[in-house]
Short mmCIF file of C-alpha atoms in Angstrom, two decimals:
data_model
loop_
_atom_site.label_atom_id
_atom_site.label_comp_id
_atom_site.label_asym_id
_atom_site.label_seq_id
_atom_site.Cartn_x
_atom_site.Cartn_y
_atom_site.Cartn_z
CA MET A 1 -22.30 8.67 2.12
CA SER A 2 -20.75 11.07 -0.94
CA THR A 3 -19.81 10.13 -4.29
CA VAL A 4 -16.42 11.91 -4.33
CA PHE A 5 -15.63 10.34 -1.17
CA GLU A 6 -16.45 6.89 -2.74
CA ILE A 7 -14.76 7.91 -5.74
CA VAL A 8 -11.32 8.36 -3.39
CA LEU A 9 -11.77 4.95 -2.32
CA ALA A 10 -11.99 3.77 -4.77
CA LEU A 11 -9.04 5.51 -7.11
CA LEU A 12 -6.91 4.64 -3.66
CA LEU A 13 -7.80 0.82 -3.21
CA ALA A 14 -7.14 1.04 -7.80
CA ILE A 15 -3.44 3.19 -7.90
CA GLY A 16 -2.23 0.70 -4.85
CA SER A 17 -3.88 -2.48 -6.27
CA PHE A 18 -1.88 -1.70 -9.18
CA PHE A 19 0.93 -0.61 -7.08
CA ILE A 20 0.93 -4.30 -5.79
CA LEU A 21 0.87 -6.15 -8.96
CA VAL A 22 3.73 -3.69 -10.80
CA GLY A 23 5.97 -4.97 -7.45
CA ALA A 24 4.83 -8.93 -8.22
CA PHE A 25 6.19 -8.83 -11.23
CA SER A 26 8.74 -6.92 -10.54
CA LEU A 27 9.61 -9.67 -8.79
CA LEU A 28 9.15 -12.88 -11.66
CA LYS A 29 11.03 -10.58 -14.65
CA LEU A 30 13.93 -8.74 -13.51
CA SER A 31 17.71 -10.48 -13.49
CA SER A 32 19.14 -10.02 -10.67
CA PHE A 33 18.71 -10.54 -6.66
CA PHE A 34 19.25 -6.81 -5.90
CA LYS A 35 16.88 -5.51 -9.08
CA ARG A 36 14.23 -7.90 -7.84
CA LEU A 37 14.60 -6.50 -4.17
CA HIS A 38 14.24 -2.96 -4.93
CA GLY A 39 11.23 -3.46 -7.33
CA PRO A 40 8.97 -5.10 -5.21
CA THR A 41 9.82 -2.76 -2.16
CA LYS A 42 9.46 -0.10 -3.94
CA ALA A 43 6.43 -0.68 -5.76
CA THR A 44 4.46 -3.08 -3.28
CA THR A 45 5.30 -0.01 0.79
CA LEU A 46 3.93 2.77 -2.05
CA GLY A 47 0.75 -0.09 -2.83
CA VAL A 48 -0.10 -0.97 0.74
CA GLY A 49 0.01 2.54 2.12
CA CYS A 50 -2.72 3.45 -0.75
CA ILE A 51 -4.60 0.24 0.30
CA LEU A 52 -4.50 1.44 4.41
CA LEU A 53 -4.76 4.93 3.53
CA ALA A 54 -7.74 4.66 1.89
CA SER A 55 -8.40 1.18 5.09
CA MET A 56 -7.77 4.90 7.55
CA LEU A 57 -10.36 7.39 5.45
CA TRP A 58 -13.13 4.53 5.31
CA PHE A 59 -13.62 2.76 8.99
CA GLY A 60 -12.81 6.86 10.29
CA LEU A 61 -15.08 8.86 8.40
CA THR A 62 -17.64 5.57 8.75
CA GLY A 63 -18.04 5.15 12.33
CA LYS A 64 -15.45 3.77 14.51
CA PRO A 65 -11.67 4.36 14.26
CA SER A 66 -9.20 2.52 14.53
CA LEU A 67 -5.26 2.95 15.03
CA HIS A 68 -4.40 -0.78 13.67
CA GLU A 69 -3.85 0.43 9.89
CA LEU A 70 -2.11 3.62 11.23
CA LEU A 71 0.58 1.14 13.59
CA ILE A 72 0.90 -1.58 10.13
CA ALA A 73 1.63 2.35 8.02
CA VAL A 74 3.89 2.90 10.46
CA PHE A 75 6.05 -0.09 10.36
CA LEU A 76 5.38 -1.09 7.14
CA PHE A 77 7.49 2.93 6.23
CA PHE A 78 9.89 1.17 9.11
CA THR A 79 10.65 -2.30 8.00
CA ALA A 80 10.37 -1.54 4.06
CA PRO A 81 13.43 -0.23 3.64
CA VAL A 82 15.89 -1.94 5.90
CA SER A 83 15.23 -5.02 4.70
CA ALA A 84 15.77 -3.58 0.79
#
């Protein structure tokens, strides 16, 4: 396992966690219903996308590649704009 690969994975996980935290914070702190709906949808979609990308890279390059993460990402990116 290369150090650069581990740093990229750690950055993707940190960025994804940050955006999920921002989405949760905006759900709690924004004033109206539509603002509360808009903030988490955009931020958490990006956050979960980063975490899924890190998972795809990890399992794709360390042994057992799986399509589960890709299917989750496709479903998420199709349904999040509809629900927003």
